[in-house]
Amino acid sequence: MISEAAALTAEQFADFSTLITTRLGIKMPEGKRVLLQSRLHRRVRELGMETVDEYHRLFFSDPQMQADELEHLLNLATTNKTDFFREPAHFDRLVDDVLPAWRKRPPSPVFRVWCAGCSSGEEAYTLAMTLLEQRRLQPFEFSLLATDVCTRVLGIAKQAIYSPEQATPIPEALKSRYLLRSRDPKHPVVRIAPEVRACVQFGQLNFLAPDFGIREMFDVIFFRNVMIYFDRATQQEVVGRMCHNLRVGGTLFIAHAETLQGLPLPLRTVGPSVYRREAGAPPS
């Protein structure tokens, strides 16, 4: 049990939550105080400090400490839950509808996909395996960008090493083709094969940045299970800016638990949690 002296006070939580929301757009209601407190305790121990109070005091009084520690704090604030082939109907839609429509009238010689909010890489590698399977049937070129704000999970994604349990949702045929298994029985892990890893370009991106720094136009954007952490104004701002990088006729996938209903965006619903980019300028 956490002692009262070690607890994150309401005032301290307000300081951290305001900074996190300002920097990342992530909602930090009072209900997240215990979660943030738990994560801060781990960081306090790593730094050899005594209490969260000491961390808070130094963070907000020492500019150099804040500069050195800001990335760690923002990493603590993000929730990174993902799986291979999560919400599989979207990958079926990609294969059965979106890609065939692109093949008929390709606006460019490369099918471009953006996995926005890629977390530890499972969704990005699912997309890569799915597209590689389609390329085996009928050759075409594709590119796959995967971004996240959290540098910790991006490191995991680039390593591409997962437990057998994490790999369970991957179909057996794809496991045999695209996974490498450890030969050490004491460490039974799997690694995504080089052919798949080579398809994905990972990068850090903060959705609240005034400029995403992305110049490519995408045919597909997967932006799933990220908006639930934003308020409606931030959702509109982020998706509106994202539309600047989605071709007219391109497809946006969001999570089944999310909605864009009521937001003034150049998007038309074409399926459950699936939107098509319409002509017209997105919000600035």
PDB file of C-alpha atoms in Angstrom:
ATOM      1  CA  MET A   1       0.000   0.000   0.000  1.00  0.00           C
ATOM      2  CA  ILE A   2       1.319   3.455  -0.957  1.00  0.00           C
ATOM      3  CA  SER A   3       1.995   5.687   1.997  1.00  0.00           C
ATOM      4  CA  GLU A   4       0.390   9.108   2.148  1.00  0.00           C
ATOM      5  CA  ALA A   5       3.821  10.724   1.852  1.00  0.00           C
ATOM      6  CA  ALA A   6       4.489   8.807  -1.362  1.00  0.00           C
ATOM      7  CA  ALA A   7       1.125   9.584  -2.969  1.00  0.00           C
ATOM      8  CA  LEU A   8       0.683  11.996  -5.860  1.00  0.00           C
ATOM      9  CA  THR A   9      -1.327  14.921  -4.497  1.00  0.00           C
ATOM     10  CA  ALA A  10      -4.216  16.494  -6.375  1.00  0.00           C
ATOM     11  CA  GLU A  11      -2.117  19.604  -6.979  1.00  0.00           C
ATOM     12  CA  GLN A  12       0.846  17.612  -8.278  1.00  0.00           C
ATOM     13  CA  PHE A  13      -1.425  15.536 -10.523  1.00  0.00           C
ATOM     14  CA  ALA A  14      -2.942  18.754 -11.896  1.00  0.00           C
ATOM     15  CA  ASP A  15       0.528  20.051 -12.795  1.00  0.00           C
ATOM     16  CA  PHE A  16       1.506  16.844 -14.596  1.00  0.00           C
ATOM     17  CA  SER A  17      -1.874  16.296 -16.254  1.00  0.00           C
ATOM     18  CA  THR A  18      -2.027  19.854 -17.597  1.00  0.00           C
ATOM     19  CA  LEU A  19       1.417  19.476 -19.142  1.00  0.00           C
ATOM     20  CA  ILE A  20       0.562  16.057 -20.631  1.00  0.00           C
ATOM     21  CA  THR A  21      -2.715  17.284 -22.136  1.00  0.00           C
ATOM     22  CA  THR A  22      -1.019  20.396 -23.528  1.00  0.00           C
ATOM     23  CA  ARG A  23       1.812  18.421 -25.107  1.00  0.00           C
ATOM     24  CA  LEU A  24      -0.034  15.284 -26.271  1.00  0.00           C
ATOM     25  CA  GLY A  25      -3.744  16.108 -26.228  1.00  0.00           C
ATOM     26  CA  ILE A  26      -4.357  13.106 -23.983  1.00  0.00           C
ATOM     27  CA  LYS A  27      -7.226  13.549 -21.534  1.00  0.00           C
ATOM     28  CA  MET A  28      -6.081  13.122 -17.942  1.00  0.00           C
ATOM     29  CA  PRO A  29      -9.175  13.048 -15.696  1.00  0.00           C
ATOM     30  CA  GLU A  30      -8.886  12.554 -11.935  1.00  0.00           C
ATOM     31  CA  GLY A  31      -9.521   8.851 -12.430  1.00  0.00           C
ATOM     32  CA  LYS A  32      -6.058   8.500 -13.985  1.00  0.00           C
ATOM     33  CA  ARG A  33      -4.248   9.849 -10.923  1.00  0.00           C
ATOM     34  CA  VAL A  34      -3.510   6.404  -9.448  1.00  0.00           C
ATOM     35  CA  LEU A  35      -2.292   5.097 -12.816  1.00  0.00           C
ATOM     36  CA  LEU A  36       0.083   8.024 -13.315  1.00  0.00           C
ATOM     37  CA  GLN A  37       1.222   7.746  -9.701  1.00  0.00           C
ATOM     38  CA  SER A  38       2.131   4.072 -10.186  1.00  0.00           C
ATOM     39  CA  ARG A  39       4.108   4.819 -13.335  1.00  0.00           C
ATOM     40  CA  LEU A  40       5.869   7.765 -11.723  1.00  0.00           C
ATOM     41  CA  HIS A  41       6.944   5.568  -8.795  1.00  0.00           C
ATOM     42  CA  ARG A  42       8.803   3.286 -11.203  1.00  0.00           C
ATOM     43  CA  ARG A  43      10.559   6.275 -12.752  1.00  0.00           C
ATOM     44  CA  VAL A  44      11.423   7.693  -9.318  1.00  0.00           C
ATOM     45  CA  ARG A  45      13.091   4.396  -8.386  1.00  0.00           C
ATOM     46  CA  GLU A  46      15.021   4.338 -11.672  1.00  0.00           C
ATOM     47  CA  LEU A  47      16.401   7.805 -10.897  1.00  0.00           C
ATOM     48  CA  GLY A  48      17.326   6.872  -7.335  1.00  0.00           C
ATOM     49  CA  MET A  49      14.979   9.455  -5.835  1.00  0.00           C
ATOM     50  CA  GLU A  50      13.059   9.034  -2.616  1.00  0.00           C
ATOM     51  CA  THR A  51       9.531  10.223  -3.451  1.00  0.00           C
ATOM     52  CA  VAL A  52       7.227  11.431  -6.208  1.00  0.00           C
ATOM     53  CA  ASP A  53       7.191  14.736  -4.340  1.00  0.00           C
ATOM     54  CA  GLU A  54      10.939  15.128  -4.966  1.00  0.00           C
ATOM     55  CA  TYR A  55      10.469  14.292  -8.657  1.00  0.00           C
ATOM     56  CA  HIS A  56       7.627  16.821  -8.973  1.00  0.00           C
ATOM     57  CA  ARG A  57       9.583  19.566  -7.207  1.00  0.00           C
ATOM     58  CA  LEU A  58      12.675  19.121  -9.386  1.00  0.00           C
ATOM     59  CA  PHE A  59      10.699  18.696 -12.593  1.00  0.00           C
ATOM     60  CA  PHE A  60       8.929  22.011 -12.206  1.00  0.00           C
ATOM     61  CA  SER A  61      11.802  23.993 -10.688  1.00  0.00           C
ATOM     62  CA  ASP A  62      14.835  22.818 -12.667  1.00  0.00           C
ATOM     63  CA  PRO A  63      14.608  23.626 -16.414  1.00  0.00           C
ATOM     64  CA  GLN A  64      17.447  21.250 -17.258  1.00  0.00           C
ATOM     65  CA  MET A  65      15.844  18.396 -15.345  1.00  0.00           C
ATOM     66  CA  GLN A  66      12.540  19.042 -17.130  1.00  0.00           C
ATOM     67  CA  ALA A  67      14.269  19.098 -20.517  1.00  0.00           C
ATOM     68  CA  ASP A  68      16.052  15.811 -19.766  1.00  0.00           C
ATOM     69  CA  GLU A  69      12.986  14.168 -18.277  1.00  0.00           C
ATOM     70  CA  LEU A  70      10.144  15.388 -20.505  1.00  0.00           C
ATOM     71  CA  GLU A  71      10.311  12.506 -22.978  1.00  0.00           C
ATOM     72  CA  HIS A  72      10.230   9.974 -20.127  1.00  0.00           C
ATOM     73  CA  LEU A  73       7.207  11.665 -18.572  1.00  0.00           C
ATOM     74  CA  LEU A  74       5.310  11.740 -21.860  1.00  0.00           C
ATOM     75  CA  ASN A  75       6.139   8.067 -22.423  1.00  0.00           C
ATOM     76  CA  LEU A  76       4.636   7.322 -18.995  1.00  0.00           C
ATOM     77  CA  ALA A  77       1.418   9.066 -19.994  1.00  0.00           C
ATOM     78  CA  THR A  78       0.684   6.930 -23.049  1.00  0.00           C
ATOM     79  CA  THR A  79      -1.291   3.686 -22.905  1.00  0.00           C
ATOM     80  CA  ASN A  80       0.025   1.159 -25.411  1.00  0.00           C
ATOM     81  CA  LYS A  81      -2.394  -1.708 -25.955  1.00  0.00           C
ATOM     82  CA  THR A  82      -2.415  -3.446 -29.293  1.00  0.00           C
ATOM     83  CA  ASP A  83      -2.529  -6.911 -30.852  1.00  0.00           C
ATOM     84  CA  PHE A  84      -1.811  -8.635 -34.128  1.00  0.00           C
ATOM     85  CA  PHE A  85      -4.915  -8.698 -36.364  1.00  0.00           C
ATOM     86  CA  ARG A  86      -6.935  -6.630 -33.887  1.00  0.00           C
ATOM     87  CA  GLU A  87     -10.442  -5.922 -35.247  1.00  0.00           C
ATOM     88  CA  PRO A  88      -9.786  -8.292 -38.187  1.00  0.00           C
ATOM     89  CA  ALA A  89     -12.742  -7.095 -40.294  1.00  0.00           C
ATOM     90  CA  HIS A  90     -10.697  -4.026 -41.204  1.00  0.00           C
ATOM     91  CA  PHE A  91      -7.955  -6.151 -42.758  1.00  0.00           C
ATOM     92  CA  ASP A  92     -10.599  -8.074 -44.699  1.00  0.00           C
ATOM     93  CA  ARG A  93     -11.967  -4.766 -45.956  1.00  0.00           C
ATOM     94  CA  LEU A  94      -8.476  -3.678 -46.977  1.00  0.00           C
ATOM     95  CA  VAL A  95      -7.971  -6.874 -48.993  1.00  0.00           C
ATOM     96  CA  ASP A  96     -11.461  -7.306 -50.432  1.00  0.00           C
ATOM     97  CA  ASP A  97     -12.403  -3.705 -51.267  1.00  0.00           C
ATOM     98  CA  VAL A  98      -9.752  -1.030 -50.799  1.00  0.00           C
ATOM     99  CA  LEU A  99      -6.784  -2.635 -52.523  1.00  0.00           C
ATOM    100  CA  PRO A 100      -8.774  -3.980 -55.528  1.00  0.00           C
ATOM    101  CA  ALA A 101     -10.282  -0.506 -56.075  1.00  0.00           C
ATOM    102  CA  TRP A 102      -6.799   1.003 -55.990  1.00  0.00           C
ATOM    103  CA  ARG A 103      -5.497  -1.582 -58.476  1.00  0.00           C
ATOM    104  CA  LYS A 104      -8.182  -0.598 -60.997  1.00  0.00           C
ATOM    105  CA  ARG A 105      -7.258   3.086 -61.002  1.00  0.00           C
ATOM    106  CA  PRO A 106      -4.005   3.621 -59.085  1.00  0.00           C
ATOM    107  CA  PRO A 107      -3.419   7.350 -58.463  1.00  0.00           C
ATOM    108  CA  SER A 108       0.295   6.575 -58.075  1.00  0.00           C
ATOM    109  CA  PRO A 109       2.536   3.555 -58.728  1.00  0.00           C
ATOM    110  CA  VAL A 110       2.902   2.914 -54.973  1.00  0.00           C
ATOM    111  CA  PHE A 111       0.110   1.932 -52.585  1.00  0.00           C
ATOM    112  CA  ARG A 112       0.875   4.059 -49.513  1.00  0.00           C
ATOM    113  CA  VAL A 113      -0.319   3.154 -46.020  1.00  0.00           C
ATOM    114  CA  TRP A 114       0.125   5.033 -42.749  1.00  0.00           C
ATOM    115  CA  CYS A 115      -0.263   3.216 -39.436  1.00  0.00           C
ATOM    116  CA  ALA A 116      -0.798   6.208 -37.145  1.00  0.00           C
ATOM    117  CA  GLY A 117      -0.370   5.390 -33.459  1.00  0.00           C
ATOM    118  CA  CYS A 118       1.452   2.122 -34.092  1.00  0.00           C
ATOM    119  CA  SER A 119       2.383   1.400 -30.459  1.00  0.00           C
ATOM    120  CA  SER A 120       4.697  -1.630 -30.184  1.00  0.00           C
ATOM    121  CA  GLY A 121       4.369  -2.600 -33.842  1.00  0.00           C
ATOM    122  CA  GLU A 122       1.790  -5.382 -33.986  1.00  0.00           C
ATOM    123  CA  GLU A 123      -0.638  -3.442 -36.194  1.00  0.00           C
ATOM    124  CA  ALA A 124       2.084  -2.249 -38.548  1.00  0.00           C
ATOM    125  CA  TYR A 125       3.452  -5.761 -39.012  1.00  0.00           C
ATOM    126  CA  THR A 126      -0.076  -7.102 -39.484  1.00  0.00           C
ATOM    127  CA  LEU A 127      -0.496  -4.618 -42.334  1.00  0.00           C
ATOM    128  CA  ALA A 128       2.875  -5.583 -43.789  1.00  0.00           C
ATOM    129  CA  MET A 129       2.084  -9.312 -43.722  1.00  0.00           C
ATOM    130  CA  THR A 130      -1.359  -8.679 -45.209  1.00  0.00           C
ATOM    131  CA  LEU A 131       0.063  -6.636 -48.076  1.00  0.00           C
ATOM    132  CA  LEU A 132       2.909  -9.078 -48.681  1.00  0.00           C
ATOM    133  CA  GLU A 133       0.367 -11.875 -49.040  1.00  0.00           C
ATOM    134  CA  GLN A 134      -1.517  -9.838 -51.637  1.00  0.00           C
ATOM    135  CA  ARG A 135       1.712  -9.090 -53.467  1.00  0.00           C
ATOM    136  CA  ARG A 136       2.404 -12.821 -53.682  1.00  0.00           C
ATOM    137  CA  LEU A 137      -0.861 -13.190 -55.597  1.00  0.00           C
ATOM    138  CA  GLN A 138      -0.450 -10.128 -57.819  1.00  0.00           C
ATOM    139  CA  PRO A 139       2.692  -7.974 -57.727  1.00  0.00           C
ATOM    140  CA  PHE A 140       2.426  -4.318 -56.756  1.00  0.00           C
ATOM    141  CA  GLU A 141       4.508  -1.795 -54.856  1.00  0.00           C
ATOM    142  CA  PHE A 142       3.556  -0.528 -51.414  1.00  0.00           C
ATOM    143  CA  SER A 143       5.066   1.572 -48.657  1.00  0.00           C
ATOM    144  CA  LEU A 144       4.161   1.503 -44.978  1.00  0.00           C
ATOM    145  CA  LEU A 145       4.839   4.298 -42.500  1.00  0.00           C
ATOM    146  CA  ALA A 146       4.249   3.591 -38.784  1.00  0.00           C
ATOM    147  CA  THR A 147       4.384   6.372 -36.195  1.00  0.00           C
ATOM    148  CA  ASP A 148       3.905   6.823 -32.480  1.00  0.00           C
ATOM    149  CA  VAL A 149       4.702   9.522 -29.939  1.00  0.00           C
ATOM    150  CA  CYS A 150       6.177   7.073 -27.408  1.00  0.00           C
ATOM    151  CA  THR A 151       9.868   6.351 -28.019  1.00  0.00           C
ATOM    152  CA  ARG A 152       9.784   3.357 -25.662  1.00  0.00           C
ATOM    153  CA  VAL A 153       7.237   1.402 -27.711  1.00  0.00           C
ATOM    154  CA  LEU A 154       8.896   2.446 -30.969  1.00  0.00           C
ATOM    155  CA  GLY A 155      12.035   0.746 -29.697  1.00  0.00           C
ATOM    156  CA  ILE A 156      10.041  -2.435 -29.081  1.00  0.00           C
ATOM    157  CA  ALA A 157       8.467  -2.187 -32.540  1.00  0.00           C
ATOM    158  CA  LYS A 158      11.839  -1.864 -34.248  1.00  0.00           C
ATOM    159  CA  GLN A 159      13.204  -4.894 -32.382  1.00  0.00           C
ATOM    160  CA  ALA A 160      10.142  -6.862 -33.602  1.00  0.00           C
ATOM    161  CA  ILE A 161      10.479  -9.504 -30.878  1.00  0.00           C
ATOM    162  CA  TYR A 162       7.293 -10.873 -29.280  1.00  0.00           C
ATOM    163  CA  SER A 163       6.187 -13.683 -27.029  1.00  0.00           C
ATOM    164  CA  PRO A 164       4.429 -16.727 -28.532  1.00  0.00           C
ATOM    165  CA  GLU A 165       1.282 -15.609 -26.687  1.00  0.00           C
ATOM    166  CA  GLN A 166       1.374 -12.219 -28.401  1.00  0.00           C
ATOM    167  CA  ALA A 167       1.711 -13.979 -31.765  1.00  0.00           C
ATOM    168  CA  THR A 168      -1.328 -16.215 -31.157  1.00  0.00           C
ATOM    169  CA  PRO A 169      -3.736 -14.193 -33.371  1.00  0.00           C
ATOM    170  CA  ILE A 170      -1.472 -14.567 -36.419  1.00  0.00           C
ATOM    171  CA  PRO A 171      -2.803 -17.292 -38.775  1.00  0.00           C
ATOM    172  CA  GLU A 172      -0.641 -20.412 -38.861  1.00  0.00           C
ATOM    173  CA  ALA A 173       0.239 -20.008 -42.547  1.00  0.00           C
ATOM    174  CA  LEU A 174       1.588 -16.528 -41.882  1.00  0.00           C
ATOM    175  CA  LYS A 175       3.463 -17.671 -38.780  1.00  0.00           C
ATOM    176  CA  SER A 176       5.355 -20.257 -40.800  1.00  0.00           C
ATOM    177  CA  ARG A 177       6.153 -17.726 -43.512  1.00  0.00           C
ATOM    178  CA  TYR A 178       6.897 -14.560 -41.577  1.00  0.00           C
ATOM    179  CA  LEU A 179       8.008 -15.481 -38.035  1.00  0.00           C
ATOM    180  CA  LEU A 180      11.410 -16.633 -36.817  1.00  0.00           C
ATOM    181  CA  ARG A 181      11.401 -18.776 -33.668  1.00  0.00           C
ATOM    182  CA  SER A 182      14.048 -18.710 -30.967  1.00  0.00           C
ATOM    183  CA  ARG A 183      16.124 -21.879 -30.637  1.00  0.00           C
ATOM    184  CA  ASP A 184      16.608 -21.249 -26.931  1.00  0.00           C
ATOM    185  CA  PRO A 185      13.905 -23.211 -25.029  1.00  0.00           C
ATOM    186  CA  LYS A 186      14.468 -20.951 -22.000  1.00  0.00           C
ATOM    187  CA  HIS A 187      13.505 -17.881 -24.042  1.00  0.00           C
ATOM    188  CA  PRO A 188      10.723 -18.972 -26.434  1.00  0.00           C
ATOM    189  CA  VAL A 189      10.235 -15.757 -28.366  1.00  0.00           C
ATOM    190  CA  VAL A 190       9.431 -15.052 -31.984  1.00  0.00           C
ATOM    191  CA  ARG A 191      10.791 -12.340 -34.242  1.00  0.00           C
ATOM    192  CA  ILE A 192       9.224 -10.810 -37.316  1.00  0.00           C
ATOM    193  CA  ALA A 193      11.125 -11.949 -40.412  1.00  0.00           C
ATOM    194  CA  PRO A 194      13.450  -9.469 -42.194  1.00  0.00           C
ATOM    195  CA  GLU A 195      11.188  -9.449 -45.264  1.00  0.00           C
ATOM    196  CA  VAL A 196       8.378  -8.004 -43.155  1.00  0.00           C
ATOM    197  CA  ARG A 197      10.529  -5.653 -41.088  1.00  0.00           C
ATOM    198  CA  ALA A 198      11.968  -4.164 -44.263  1.00  0.00           C
ATOM    199  CA  CYS A 199       8.483  -3.078 -45.334  1.00  0.00           C
ATOM    200  CA  VAL A 200       7.912  -0.777 -42.354  1.00  0.00           C
ATOM    201  CA  GLN A 201       9.431   2.632 -41.734  1.00  0.00           C
ATOM    202  CA  PHE A 202       9.012   3.663 -38.089  1.00  0.00           C
ATOM    203  CA  GLY A 203       9.099   7.241 -36.860  1.00  0.00           C
ATOM    204  CA  GLN A 204       8.142   9.391 -33.887  1.00  0.00           C
ATOM    205  CA  LEU A 205       5.213  11.763 -34.336  1.00  0.00           C
ATOM    206  CA  ASN A 206       3.179  13.862 -31.919  1.00  0.00           C
ATOM    207  CA  PHE A 207      -0.350  14.398 -33.239  1.00  0.00           C
ATOM    208  CA  LEU A 208      -0.423  17.819 -31.577  1.00  0.00           C
ATOM    209  CA  ALA A 209       2.610  19.031 -33.507  1.00  0.00           C
ATOM    210  CA  PRO A 210       1.690  22.026 -35.708  1.00  0.00           C
ATOM    211  CA  ASP A 211       3.193  20.201 -38.691  1.00  0.00           C
ATOM    212  CA  PHE A 212       3.292  16.415 -38.914  1.00  0.00           C
ATOM    213  CA  GLY A 213       6.338  16.746 -41.155  1.00  0.00           C
ATOM    214  CA  ILE A 214       4.866  14.178 -43.566  1.00  0.00           C
ATOM    215  CA  ARG A 215       4.752  15.112 -47.246  1.00  0.00           C
ATOM    216  CA  GLU A 216       3.444  11.842 -48.699  1.00  0.00           C
ATOM    217  CA  MET A 217      -0.183  11.372 -49.704  1.00  0.00           C
ATOM    218  CA  PHE A 218      -1.618   8.099 -48.438  1.00  0.00           C
ATOM    219  CA  ASP A 219      -4.177   5.742 -49.920  1.00  0.00           C
ATOM    220  CA  VAL A 220      -4.972   4.257 -46.497  1.00  0.00           C
ATOM    221  CA  ILE A 221      -4.589   5.495 -42.934  1.00  0.00           C
ATOM    222  CA  PHE A 222      -5.122   3.252 -39.917  1.00  0.00           C
ATOM    223  CA  PHE A 223      -5.818   5.533 -36.933  1.00  0.00           C
ATOM    224  CA  ARG A 224      -7.305   3.140 -34.427  1.00  0.00           C
ATOM    225  CA  ASN A 225      -7.677   3.270 -30.658  1.00  0.00           C
ATOM    226  CA  VAL A 226      -5.992   6.666 -30.374  1.00  0.00           C
ATOM    227  CA  MET A 227      -8.891   9.141 -30.550  1.00  0.00           C
ATOM    228  CA  ILE A 228     -10.457   7.703 -27.407  1.00  0.00           C
ATOM    229  CA  TYR A 229      -7.791   9.589 -25.453  1.00  0.00           C
ATOM    230  CA  PHE A 230      -8.668  12.964 -27.071  1.00  0.00           C
ATOM    231  CA  ASP A 231     -11.563  15.343 -26.462  1.00  0.00           C
ATOM    232  CA  ARG A 232     -13.831  16.168 -29.420  1.00  0.00           C
ATOM    233  CA  ALA A 233     -12.034  19.396 -30.323  1.00  0.00           C
ATOM    234  CA  THR A 234      -8.683  17.594 -30.433  1.00  0.00           C
ATOM    235  CA  GLN A 235     -10.198  14.759 -32.451  1.00  0.00           C
ATOM    236  CA  GLN A 236     -11.402  17.203 -35.074  1.00  0.00           C
ATOM    237  CA  GLU A 237      -8.076  19.026 -35.140  1.00  0.00           C
ATOM    238  CA  VAL A 238      -5.979  15.877 -35.473  1.00  0.00           C
ATOM    239  CA  VAL A 239      -8.170  14.055 -38.011  1.00  0.00           C
ATOM    240  CA  GLY A 240      -8.615  17.255 -40.009  1.00  0.00           C
ATOM    241  CA  ARG A 241      -4.851  17.624 -40.276  1.00  0.00           C
ATOM    242  CA  MET A 242      -4.558  13.934 -41.108  1.00  0.00           C
ATOM    243  CA  CYS A 243      -6.944  14.431 -44.023  1.00  0.00           C
ATOM    244  CA  HIS A 244      -4.330  16.710 -45.615  1.00  0.00           C
ATOM    245  CA  ASN A 245      -2.258  13.539 -46.113  1.00  0.00           C
ATOM    246  CA  LEU A 246      -5.122  11.286 -47.273  1.00  0.00           C
ATOM    247  CA  ARG A 247      -5.855  11.204 -50.995  1.00  0.00           C
ATOM    248  CA  VAL A 248      -9.328  12.048 -52.203  1.00  0.00           C
ATOM    249  CA  GLY A 249     -10.918   8.601 -52.407  1.00  0.00           C
ATOM    250  CA  GLY A 250      -8.484   7.286 -49.786  1.00  0.00           C
ATOM    251  CA  THR A 251      -9.668   5.254 -46.800  1.00  0.00           C
ATOM    252  CA  LEU A 252      -9.441   6.007 -43.086  1.00  0.00           C
ATOM    253  CA  PHE A 253      -9.906   3.193 -40.570  1.00  0.00           C
ATOM    254  CA  ILE A 254     -10.707   4.022 -36.942  1.00  0.00           C
ATOM    255  CA  ALA A 255     -11.526   1.667 -34.053  1.00  0.00           C
ATOM    256  CA  HIS A 256     -15.004   0.228 -33.606  1.00  0.00           C
ATOM    257  CA  ALA A 257     -15.226   1.992 -30.245  1.00  0.00           C
ATOM    258  CA  GLU A 258     -14.577   5.394 -31.866  1.00  0.00           C
ATOM    259  CA  THR A 259     -16.694   7.695 -34.023  1.00  0.00           C
ATOM    260  CA  LEU A 260     -16.309  10.808 -36.156  1.00  0.00           C
ATOM    261  CA  GLN A 261     -20.041  11.463 -36.205  1.00  0.00           C
ATOM    262  CA  GLY A 262     -20.858  15.163 -35.996  1.00  0.00           C
ATOM    263  CA  LEU A 263     -17.356  16.385 -36.811  1.00  0.00           C
ATOM    264  CA  PRO A 264     -17.104  18.687 -39.884  1.00  0.00           C
ATOM    265  CA  LEU A 265     -14.588  16.635 -41.847  1.00  0.00           C
ATOM    266  CA  PRO A 266     -14.324  15.742 -45.562  1.00  0.00           C
ATOM    267  CA  LEU A 267     -15.069  12.083 -44.830  1.00  0.00           C
ATOM    268  CA  ARG A 268     -17.977   9.808 -45.724  1.00  0.00           C
ATOM    269  CA  THR A 269     -18.846   6.627 -43.855  1.00  0.00           C
ATOM    270  CA  VAL A 270     -18.484   3.571 -46.116  1.00  0.00           C
ATOM    271  CA  GLY A 271     -18.518   0.823 -43.492  1.00  0.00           C
ATOM    272  CA  PRO A 272     -18.269   0.193 -39.749  1.00  0.00           C
ATOM    273  CA  SER A 273     -15.509   2.553 -38.588  1.00  0.00           C
ATOM    274  CA  VAL A 274     -14.406   3.026 -42.204  1.00  0.00           C
ATOM    275  CA  TYR A 275     -14.403   6.419 -43.952  1.00  0.00           C
ATOM    276  CA  ARG A 276     -13.613   7.629 -47.454  1.00  0.00           C
ATOM    277  CA  ARG A 277     -11.953  10.962 -48.109  1.00  0.00           C
ATOM    278  CA  GLU A 278     -14.217  13.292 -50.072  1.00  0.00           C
ATOM    279  CA  ALA A 279     -13.220  16.276 -52.191  1.00  0.00           C
ATOM    280  CA  GLY A 280     -13.047  19.536 -50.276  1.00  0.00           C
ATOM    281  CA  ALA A 281     -10.536  21.148 -47.989  1.00  0.00           C
ATOM    282  CA  PRO A 282     -10.147  19.686 -44.499  1.00  0.00           C
ATOM    283  CA  PRO A 283     -10.068  22.056 -41.529  1.00  0.00           C
ATOM    284  CA  SER A 284      -6.804  23.961 -41.119  1.00  0.00           C
TER     285      SER A 284
END
